[in-house]
Coordinates of C-alpha atoms in Angstrom, one line a residue:
M266 CA -21.1 8.8 24.8
K267 CA -20.6 12.5 25.1
N268 CA -18.2 12.5 28.0
R269 CA -15.9 10.3 26.1
M270 CA -15.5 12.5 23.2
Q271 CA -11.9 13.3 24.4
D272 CA -11.0 9.7 23.7
L273 CA -11.5 9.7 20.0
D274 CA -7.8 10.5 19.0
F275 CA -8.6 13.1 16.2
E276 CA -7.4 16.5 16.6
Q277 CA -8.0 16.7 20.4
T278 CA -6.9 20.2 20.9
V279 CA -8.8 21.7 18.1
A280 CA -11.1 24.7 18.8
F281 CA -13.8 23.2 16.7
D282 CA -15.9 26.6 16.3
S283 CA -13.0 28.1 14.5
V284 CA -12.4 25.5 11.6
Q285 CA -11.9 26.8 8.3
D286 CA -13.3 25.6 5.0
F287 CA -10.1 24.4 3.8
E288 CA -9.4 22.3 6.8
F289 CA -10.8 19.1 5.5
T290 CA -9.3 16.9 8.3
R291 CA -10.4 19.1 11.4
K292 CA -13.7 19.5 9.7
A293 CA -14.3 15.8 9.3
A294 CA -13.0 15.2 12.8
R295 CA -15.4 17.6 14.4
R296 CA -18.5 16.0 12.3
F297 CA -17.3 12.6 13.5
R298 CA -17.4 13.6 17.2
E299 CA -20.8 15.3 16.6
V300 CA -22.4 12.2 15.0
V301 CA -21.2 9.6 17.4
S302 CA -22.3 11.6 20.3
L303 CA -25.8 12.1 19.2
D304 CA -28.6 10.8 21.5
D305 CA -29.8 8.6 18.6
F306 CA -26.4 6.9 17.9
E307 CA -26.6 4.2 20.6
D308 CA -30.2 3.0 19.7
E309 CA -30.5 3.9 16.0
D310 CA -26.8 3.7 15.0
A311 CA -27.1 2.2 11.6
D312 CA -29.6 4.9 10.6
V313 CA -27.5 7.7 12.0
I314 CA -24.4 6.5 10.2
F315 CA -26.2 6.0 7.0
H316 CA -27.6 9.4 7.2
Y317 CA -24.5 11.0 7.9
L318 CA -22.6 9.2 5.1
Y319 CA -25.3 9.8 2.3
K320 CA -26.9 13.2 3.2
E321 CA -24.1 15.2 5.3
M322 CA -20.5 13.9 4.7
E323 CA -18.6 16.2 2.3
L324 CA -16.8 14.1 -0.3
I325 CA -13.3 15.7 -0.7
S326 CA -12.1 15.2 -4.3
F327 CA -8.4 15.2 -5.5
G328 CA -9.3 18.5 -7.1
D329 CA -10.4 19.9 -3.6
Y330 CA -7.0 18.7 -2.3
L331 CA -5.0 20.3 -5.1
K332 CA -6.9 23.6 -4.7
R333 CA -6.2 23.5 -0.9
Y334 CA -2.6 22.8 -1.6
I335 CA -2.2 25.9 -4.1
Y336 CA -4.3 28.0 -1.7
E337 CA -2.0 27.4 1.4
R338 CA 1.2 27.6 -0.7
A339 CA 0.3 30.7 -2.5
G340 CA -0.9 32.5 0.7
I341 CA -4.1 33.6 -0.9
E342 CA -6.2 35.8 1.6
E343 CA -9.4 35.6 -0.1
P344 CA -11.9 33.1 1.8
F345 CA -11.2 29.6 0.5
A346 CA -14.8 28.9 -0.7
E347 CA -14.8 32.2 -2.8
V348 CA -11.6 31.6 -4.9
P349 CA -12.5 31.0 -8.6
K350 CA -11.2 27.9 -10.3
E351 CA -9.4 30.3 -12.8
V352 CA -7.3 31.6 -10.2
Y353 CA -5.7 28.1 -9.2
R354 CA -5.6 27.2 -12.9
D355 CA -3.5 30.2 -13.6
I356 CA -1.3 29.6 -10.7
V357 CA -0.5 26.1 -11.8
V358 CA -0.1 27.0 -15.6
E359 CA 2.6 29.7 -14.7
S360 CA 4.3 27.4 -12.4
F361 CA 4.8 24.7 -15.0
K362 CA 5.9 27.4 -17.5
E363 CA 8.6 28.8 -14.7
T364 CA 9.9 25.0 -13.9
F365 CA 9.9 24.0 -17.6
T366 CA 7.6 21.1 -16.6
P367 CA 5.9 19.2 -19.7
K368 CA 2.0 19.1 -19.8
S369 CA 2.2 15.3 -19.6
M370 CA 4.4 12.5 -19.3
T371 CA 3.1 10.9 -22.5
P372 CA 2.1 12.8 -25.8
T373 CA -1.1 14.7 -25.8
S374 CA -2.6 17.3 -28.0
T375 CA -4.5 18.7 -25.1
K376 CA -3.5 22.1 -24.0
L377 CA -2.0 22.6 -20.4
P378 CA -5.1 25.0 -19.1
A379 CA -7.4 22.4 -20.1
L380 CA -5.6 19.6 -18.4
V381 CA -5.2 21.8 -15.2
N382 CA -9.0 22.6 -15.3
N383 CA -9.5 18.8 -15.6
W384 CA -7.0 18.1 -12.5
L385 CA -9.0 20.9 -10.4
V386 CA -12.3 19.0 -10.7
Q387 CA -11.0 15.3 -10.8
A388 CA -12.3 13.0 -8.0
S389 CA -9.1 11.2 -8.6
V390 CA -6.1 10.9 -10.8
K391 CA -3.2 8.4 -11.8
R392 CA -0.1 8.4 -9.7
E393 CA 1.9 9.7 -12.6
T394 CA -0.3 13.2 -12.6
V395 CA 0.8 13.4 -8.7
F396 CA 4.3 13.1 -10.0
L397 CA 4.0 15.5 -12.7
L398 CA 2.4 18.1 -10.3
G399 CA 5.2 17.4 -7.9
F400 CA 7.7 18.9 -10.5
G401 CA 5.3 21.7 -11.7
L402 CA 4.5 23.0 -8.5
R403 CA 8.0 22.5 -6.9
M404 CA 6.6 20.2 -4.2
T405 CA 8.9 18.7 -1.6
V406 CA 9.2 15.0 -1.3
E407 CA 7.0 15.3 1.7
D408 CA 4.2 16.9 -0.2
V409 CA 4.3 14.3 -3.0
S410 CA 4.1 11.6 -0.2
E411 CA 1.2 13.2 1.2
F412 CA -0.6 13.3 -2.0
L413 CA 0.1 9.7 -2.7
T414 CA -0.8 8.2 0.6
R415 CA -3.6 10.5 1.8
V416 CA -5.3 11.9 -1.1
L417 CA -4.8 8.9 -3.6
R418 CA -4.9 6.6 -0.6
E419 CA -2.1 4.5 -2.1
Q420 CA 1.1 3.3 -1.2
D421 CA 4.1 5.8 -0.9
F422 CA 6.9 5.9 -3.0
D423 CA 7.6 2.5 -4.5
F424 CA 11.3 1.9 -4.0
Q425 CA 11.0 -1.3 -6.4
N426 CA 10.0 1.0 -9.1
P427 CA 13.1 2.6 -10.9
E428 CA 11.0 5.6 -12.0
E429 CA 9.6 6.4 -8.7
V430 CA 13.1 6.0 -7.1
I431 CA 14.2 8.6 -9.6
Y432 CA 11.2 10.8 -8.8
W433 CA 12.0 10.6 -5.1
Y434 CA 15.7 11.4 -5.6
C435 CA 14.9 14.5 -7.7
Y436 CA 12.3 15.8 -5.3
S437 CA 14.6 15.4 -2.5
N438 CA 17.4 17.3 -4.4
H439 CA 15.1 20.0 -5.8
Y440 CA 15.7 18.7 -9.4
G441 CA 13.4 19.7 -12.2
Y442 CA 11.5 17.3 -14.4
Y443 CA 14.1 17.0 -17.1
K444 CA 16.7 15.9 -14.7
T445 CA 14.5 12.7 -14.4
E446 CA 14.7 12.2 -18.2
E447 CA 18.6 12.1 -17.8
Y448 CA 18.4 9.4 -15.2
K449 CA 15.8 7.3 -16.8
K450 CA 17.9 7.3 -20.0
M451 CA 20.9 6.4 -17.8
Y452 CA 18.8 3.5 -16.3
Q453 CA 17.9 2.2 -19.7
E454 CA 21.6 2.2 -20.8
M455 CA 23.1 0.7 -17.7
Q456 CA 24.1 -2.8 -16.9
P457 CA 22.4 -4.6 -14.2
M458 CA 24.2 -5.5 -10.9
E459 CA 25.8 -8.7 -10.7
K460 CA 24.6 -10.6 -7.6
T461 CA 25.3 -14.0 -6.1
D462 CA 22.6 -16.4 -5.0
H463 CA 20.9 -15.6 -1.5
E464 CA 23.0 -12.2 -1.2
V465 CA 21.1 -9.5 0.4
I466 CA 22.5 -6.2 -0.7
Y467 CA 19.9 -3.6 0.4
G468 CA 17.3 -5.2 2.5
T469 CA 15.7 -2.2 4.4
N470 CA 18.7 -0.2 4.3
V471 CA 18.3 2.0 1.1
N472 CA 20.5 5.1 1.5
L473 CA 20.3 7.3 -1.7
D474 CA 22.4 10.5 -0.4
S475 CA 24.4 10.8 -3.6
E476 CA 24.2 10.3 -7.2
Q477 CA 26.4 7.4 -7.2
K478 CA 24.3 5.7 -4.6
L479 CA 21.3 6.3 -6.8
L480 CA 22.9 4.8 -9.8
D481 CA 24.2 1.7 -8.0
Y482 CA 20.6 1.2 -6.7
L483 CA 19.2 1.5 -10.1
A484 CA 21.7 -0.9 -11.2
Y485 CA 20.4 -3.3 -8.5
L486 CA 16.8 -2.8 -9.4
K487 CA 17.5 -3.5 -13.1
S488 CA 18.7 -7.0 -12.1
G489 CA 15.0 -7.9 -11.5
W490 CA 15.4 -9.3 -7.9
V491 CA 12.3 -9.1 -5.6
D492 CA 12.9 -7.7 -2.3
P493 CA 10.8 -9.6 0.4
K494 CA 11.1 -6.7 2.7
S495 CA 9.9 -4.3 0.1
E496 CA 6.4 -2.4 0.9
K497 CA 4.6 -4.2 -1.9
S498 CA 5.8 -7.5 -0.5
Q499 CA 5.0 -6.5 3.0
A500 CA 1.7 -5.4 1.9
F501 CA 1.0 -8.9 0.3
A502 CA 2.4 -10.6 3.4
Q503 CA 0.2 -8.6 5.7
F504 CA -2.9 -9.3 3.6
M505 CA -2.2 -13.0 3.7
E506 CA -1.7 -13.2 7.4
L507 CA -5.0 -11.2 7.9
F508 CA -6.9 -13.1 5.4
E509 CA -5.8 -16.6 7.2
H510 CA -7.0 -15.0 10.4
A511 CA -10.4 -14.2 9.0
K512 CA -10.6 -17.6 7.4
E513 CA -10.3 -18.9 10.6
I514 CA -12.9 -16.8 12.2
V515 CA -15.4 -17.7 9.3
A516 CA -14.6 -21.5 9.9
G517 CA -15.6 -21.0 13.5
L518 CA -18.7 -19.2 12.7
Y519 CA -19.6 -22.1 10.2
Q520 CA -18.9 -24.6 12.8
K521 CA -21.4 -23.3 15.2
D522 CA -24.0 -23.4 12.7
E523 CA -23.1 -27.0 11.7
E524 CA -23.4 -27.7 15.4
E525 CA -26.8 -26.1 15.7
Q526 CA -28.0 -28.1 12.8
K527 CA -26.4 -31.2 14.2
G528 CA -24.0 -31.4 11.0
S529 CA -21.0 -33.8 10.8
K530 CA -18.8 -31.4 8.8
I531 CA -15.6 -29.9 10.7
W532 CA -14.8 -26.7 9.5
T533 CA -11.2 -25.3 9.4
A534 CA -9.5 -22.3 7.7
K535 CA -8.5 -24.9 4.7
N536 CA -12.1 -25.4 3.9
I537 CA -12.8 -21.7 3.6
T538 CA -12.7 -20.1 0.2
P539 CA -12.7 -16.4 -0.9
A540 CA -16.5 -17.0 -1.6
D541 CA -16.9 -18.0 2.2
V542 CA -15.3 -14.7 3.3
E543 CA -17.3 -12.7 0.9
K544 CA -20.5 -14.3 2.1
V545 CA -19.7 -13.2 5.7
I546 CA -18.0 -9.8 5.2
C547 CA -20.5 -8.8 2.3
S548 CA -23.6 -10.3 3.9
G549 CA -25.6 -7.0 3.4
I550 CA -24.9 -6.7 -0.4
P551 CA -27.8 -8.2 -2.4
I552 CA -27.0 -11.1 -4.8
N553 CA -28.0 -11.2 -8.4
E554 CA -29.4 -14.2 -10.3
M555 CA -25.9 -15.2 -11.1
G556 CA -25.1 -15.6 -7.5
N557 CA -22.6 -12.4 -7.8
L558 CA -22.7 -9.5 -5.6
K559 CA -24.9 -6.8 -7.4
K560 CA -23.1 -4.0 -9.2
M561 CA -21.5 -1.5 -7.1
S562 CA -23.0 1.2 -9.2
A563 CA -26.5 0.1 -7.7
S564 CA -25.4 1.4 -4.2
I565 CA -25.9 5.0 -3.5
L566 CA -22.7 5.1 -1.5
A567 CA -20.6 3.9 -4.5
K568 CA -18.6 7.2 -4.6
H569 CA -18.3 7.2 -0.9
F570 CA -16.5 3.7 -1.0
S571 CA -14.7 4.4 -4.1
Q572 CA -16.2 1.5 -5.9
K573 CA -14.7 -1.2 -3.9
R574 CA -16.2 -4.2 -2.2
F575 CA -14.4 -7.1 -0.5
S576 CA -15.9 -9.6 -3.3
R577 CA -14.5 -13.1 -4.0
Q578 CA -13.2 -11.9 -7.4
R579 CA -11.3 -9.1 -5.6
I580 CA -9.8 -11.6 -3.1
A581 CA -9.1 -14.0 -6.1
N582 CA -7.4 -11.3 -8.1
I583 CA -5.0 -10.3 -5.1
L584 CA -4.2 -14.0 -4.1
N585 CA -3.1 -14.4 -7.9
H586 CA -1.1 -11.1 -7.9
K587 CA -3.3 -9.6 -10.6
F588 CA -4.5 -6.8 -8.3
P589 CA -2.1 -5.0 -5.8
V590 CA -3.1 -5.1 -2.1
E591 CA -4.7 -1.7 -1.2
R592 CA -5.4 0.1 2.1
F593 CA -9.1 -0.8 1.7
D594 CA -8.3 -4.6 1.7
L595 CA -6.2 -4.3 4.9
I596 CA -8.5 -2.1 6.8
T597 CA -11.6 -4.3 5.9
L598 CA -10.0 -7.6 7.1
E599 CA -8.7 -6.0 10.5
F600 CA -12.1 -4.5 10.9
F601 CA -13.8 -7.8 10.4
I602 CA -11.3 -9.6 12.8
V603 CA -11.7 -6.9 15.5
S604 CA -15.3 -6.8 15.2
Q605 CA -15.7 -10.6 15.8
E606 CA -12.8 -11.0 18.4
M607 CA -13.7 -8.0 20.4
E608 CA -17.5 -8.1 19.9
D609 CA -18.3 -8.1 23.4
E610 CA -15.7 -5.5 24.5
D611 CA -16.5 -1.9 25.3
P612 CA -16.8 -0.1 22.0
Y613 CA -14.2 2.3 22.8
T614 CA -11.7 -0.3 23.8
R615 CA -12.4 -1.9 20.5
Y616 CA -11.9 1.3 18.6
H617 CA -8.7 2.3 20.0
Y618 CA -7.2 -1.3 19.8
F619 CA -8.2 -1.2 16.0
L620 CA -6.7 2.1 15.5
E621 CA -3.3 1.1 17.0
K622 CA -3.3 -2.4 15.2
I623 CA -4.3 -0.8 11.7
K624 CA -1.7 2.1 11.9
E625 CA 1.1 -0.7 12.6
I626 CA -0.1 -2.5 9.6
L627 CA -0.3 0.5 7.3
Q628 CA 3.0 1.7 8.2
K629 CA 4.7 -1.5 7.4
C630 CA 3.1 -1.2 3.9
G631 CA 4.2 2.3 3.2
M632 CA 0.7 3.6 3.5
S633 CA -0.7 6.4 5.7
E634 CA -2.5 5.9 9.0
I635 CA -6.5 6.0 9.2
Y636 CA -7.6 9.2 7.6
I637 CA -10.9 10.4 8.8
V638 CA -11.7 12.4 5.6
N639 CA -12.0 9.0 3.8
P640 CA -15.7 8.1 3.9
Y641 CA -15.0 4.5 4.0
E642 CA -12.7 4.6 6.8
C643 CA -15.0 7.2 8.7
F644 CA -17.6 4.5 8.0
I645 CA -15.5 1.7 9.6
L646 CA -14.6 3.7 12.7
M647 CA -18.2 4.7 13.4
C648 CA -19.2 0.9 13.1
L649 CA -16.6 0.1 15.6
L650 CA -18.3 2.5 18.3
T651 CA -21.5 0.4 18.0
D652 CA -22.6 -2.5 20.1
C653 CA -22.4 -4.7 17.0
P654 CA -19.9 -3.5 14.4
L655 CA -20.3 -6.2 11.6
A656 CA -24.0 -6.3 11.9
V657 CA -24.3 -2.4 11.4
F658 CA -21.7 -2.7 8.8
S659 CA -23.8 -5.2 7.0
E660 CA -27.1 -3.0 7.6
I661 CA -25.7 0.0 6.0
W662 CA -24.4 -1.8 2.9
E663 CA -28.0 -3.2 2.6
K664 CA -29.5 0.1 3.1
S665 CA -27.4 1.7 0.4
Y666 CA -28.9 -0.8 -2.2
E667 CA -32.4 -0.1 -1.1
E668 CA -32.3 3.6 -1.1
Q669 CA -33.0 5.5 -4.3
P670 CA -30.8 8.4 -5.2
E671 CA -32.7 11.8 -5.2
S672 CA -33.5 13.0 -8.9

């Protein structure tokens, strides 16, 4: 395994002995290589991965990312780990005052320093907090995009959402927060664009390089048409494609079991329900007396995996458009498909195929590529480098419910 570390794609030219405290990606990449190159990894893969996730992996919070952003932007020379939180708080507060950015997009009696203190320690925040910080800290549109996709692990700017379109335009043109208020008011007062049936006005060709083009596009959005090529639509379409593929695989697994039992039922994807998909993908998660997966809070990896599991309830809510499709869903489905269809392949071949395929899928949906700092995504990649990825995936989920957190 060790002589193939150069094939792992992450930060290949990094001098790993010089990684700094604030370089989260390079630190995570270094530890990833170290773990999968351990002598025990091939023989005791599940134990090694579980130990790393629970005992060693550094959980990077939103607050950590915000501090790193301020640290680099402000050119602070003091070692990252030694900078007091108050330094970051004062920088943010002063910047909000200089840019005339309000402390919140909604009414609140909480003072700005208290809000900033909270942001600096939060595990995660809402999208509107990122947008507010974008104005308060004079972020570029690329900075805000990075916070949305890599830090919150969500979709990039939603160009079907008029407010997010306005934010994007204002960041791109270095306008302050109160300019967004003007555009929001204009949006509320404007007439929707008229459009004939089946007419495609924008498709994927959204060009907002002038105020008039912005206003025209907002009028188009106000008409309420759903763009089948939007990133949200793409995410759902990708989910459905992967889900149908997964159902075919589950049907094949069931059919083999039926044949072994000399059963007469013919299994097809049409017979497979969300409960069947849950049963196979979440086989390592214990069931309660009601037949549901045990609560996520009972797993000691709940924080690592952002409280998400591929349960039948989650699947049903996505299919019914009650939940948006998230990167977690797409990554989990693609992992399952690759783990089954490439089970007999060399682990590195499987690993690289997954990386290329999921990169393509996530890009279509306005999501950033696999991010090694994310514990769940690191977990998926480590599983792919084992001989039996789905079995290891299930075993680690199972261990997470058996192990008790240290008091």
